[in-house]
């Protein structure tokens, strides 16, 4: 049996390669108990070498925090623009779509140039302002309490509108994508509104740069299995791509 130093080195080597790992796999590979592995992960986390998660560990901090939209807009901005441009190609003439909030879906809005008519329902004030000057687009702005950090509405005021419409596509931005926990955002009210949008849409398309994977926000939107299509960048791991495809989710990489 290998000693504790060798175990720790094995764990660190594996997490550097895969980005994440789970306790049960390590137990089998190292032939030790889950109690031993959890103690190892705790010691390595105390040294700031990894972050423990439910049932495993990851290299990246799995917990998201609420940042102002003008600050988030500068993060991974090039990737967001390319993701948004690819998402805009999915918008069809005479379509009716929902656009949620976030800087990646704002990039999508900037790329939408319909030749025919298009109806857009959105919770995001900045998305509405981006689209309102296009004569081919009819914008329905959802009402509610305006959240300053996201420039979007939240609360129950939008329920009446969403419960009486059905759109072909929802373009959803998120703060976290976890294969076990699902899609999340940092605000519970916004998560609830996103859930209502899902119920009013035929196809769920998530626009998210690769830094969102393996992270969890405070408010859970839905399980990952409810997503139809994810558009992201090449920073996503092959392990995550394969796991998503195994669930029947289309993955497009810019």
PDB file of N, CA and C in Angstrom, residues 179 236-249 251 253:
ATOM      1  N   UNK A 179     -22.690  18.867 -13.595  1.00  0.00           N
ATOM      2  CA  UNK A 179     -23.310  17.675 -14.160  1.00  0.00           C
ATOM      3  C   UNK A 179     -24.272  17.011 -13.188  1.00  0.00           C
ATOM      4  N   UNK A 236     -13.699  23.766 -22.524  1.00  0.00           N
ATOM      5  CA  UNK A 236     -14.454  22.680 -21.886  1.00  0.00           C
ATOM      6  C   UNK A 236     -13.667  21.377 -22.012  1.00  0.00           C
ATOM      7  N   UNK A 237     -13.703  20.538 -20.985  1.00  0.00           N
ATOM      8  CA  UNK A 237     -12.936  19.295 -20.999  1.00  0.00           C
ATOM      9  C   UNK A 237     -13.633  18.227 -21.835  1.00  0.00           C
ATOM     10  N   UNK A 238     -12.841  17.293 -22.356  1.00  0.00           N
ATOM     11  CA  UNK A 238     -13.410  16.185 -23.127  1.00  0.00           C
ATOM     12  C   UNK A 238     -14.329  15.336 -22.261  1.00  0.00           C
ATOM     13  N   UNK A 239     -13.976  15.188 -20.987  1.00  0.00           N
ATOM     14  CA  UNK A 239     -14.813  14.424 -20.065  1.00  0.00           C
ATOM     15  C   UNK A 239     -16.213  15.038 -19.978  1.00  0.00           C
ATOM     16  N   UNK A 240     -16.281  16.360 -19.869  1.00  0.00           N
ATOM     17  CA  UNK A 240     -17.580  17.036 -19.770  1.00  0.00           C
ATOM     18  C   UNK A 240     -18.349  16.939 -21.080  1.00  0.00           C
ATOM     19  N   UNK A 241     -17.657  17.092 -22.201  1.00  0.00           N
ATOM     20  CA  UNK A 241     -18.309  16.977 -23.509  1.00  0.00           C
ATOM     21  C   UNK A 241     -18.958  15.599 -23.658  1.00  0.00           C
ATOM     22  N   UNK A 242     -18.204  14.563 -23.330  1.00  0.00           N
ATOM     23  CA  UNK A 242     -18.722  13.191 -23.467  1.00  0.00           C
ATOM     24  C   UNK A 242     -19.897  12.941 -22.527  1.00  0.00           C
ATOM     25  N   UNK A 243     -19.800  13.482 -21.297  1.00  0.00           N
ATOM     26  CA  UNK A 243     -20.893  13.306 -20.337  1.00  0.00           C
ATOM     27  C   UNK A 243     -22.161  13.981 -20.825  1.00  0.00           C
ATOM     28  N   UNK A 244     -22.037  15.169 -21.422  1.00  0.00           N
ATOM     29  CA  UNK A 244     -23.194  15.891 -21.949  1.00  0.00           C
ATOM     30  C   UNK A 244     -23.807  15.152 -23.140  1.00  0.00           C
ATOM     31  N   UNK A 245     -22.954  14.659 -24.026  1.00  0.00           N
ATOM     32  CA  UNK A 245     -23.456  13.945 -25.195  1.00  0.00           C
ATOM     33  C   UNK A 245     -24.136  12.640 -24.789  1.00  0.00           C
ATOM     34  N   UNK A 246     -23.628  11.997 -23.734  1.00  0.00           N
ATOM     35  CA  UNK A 246     -24.265  10.778 -23.236  1.00  0.00           C
ATOM     36  C   UNK A 246     -25.681  11.051 -22.738  1.00  0.00           C
ATOM     37  N   UNK A 247     -25.930  12.299 -22.330  1.00  0.00           N
ATOM     38  CA  UNK A 247     -27.267  12.684 -21.876  1.00  0.00           C
ATOM     39  C   UNK A 247     -28.157  13.134 -23.032  1.00  0.00           C
ATOM     40  N   UNK A 248     -27.627  13.093 -24.241  1.00  0.00           N
ATOM     41  CA  UNK A 248     -28.407  13.490 -25.415  1.00  0.00           C
ATOM     42  C   UNK A 248     -28.385  14.983 -25.678  1.00  0.00           C
ATOM     43  N   UNK A 249     -27.441  15.700 -25.059  1.00  0.00           N
ATOM     44  CA  UNK A 249     -27.344  17.147 -25.228  1.00  0.00           C
ATOM     45  C   UNK A 249     -26.389  17.473 -26.378  1.00  0.00           C
ATOM     46  N   UNK A 251     -23.684  19.603 -28.161  1.00  0.00           N
ATOM     47  CA  UNK A 251     -22.639  20.520 -27.704  1.00  0.00           C
ATOM     48  C   UNK A 251     -21.972  21.155 -28.914  1.00  0.00           C
ATOM     49  N   UNK A 253     -19.024  23.898 -30.056  1.00  0.00           N
ATOM     50  CA  UNK A 253     -17.834  24.557 -29.510  1.00  0.00           C
ATOM     51  C   UNK A 253     -17.300  25.554 -30.512  1.00  0.00           C
TER      52      UNK A 253
END
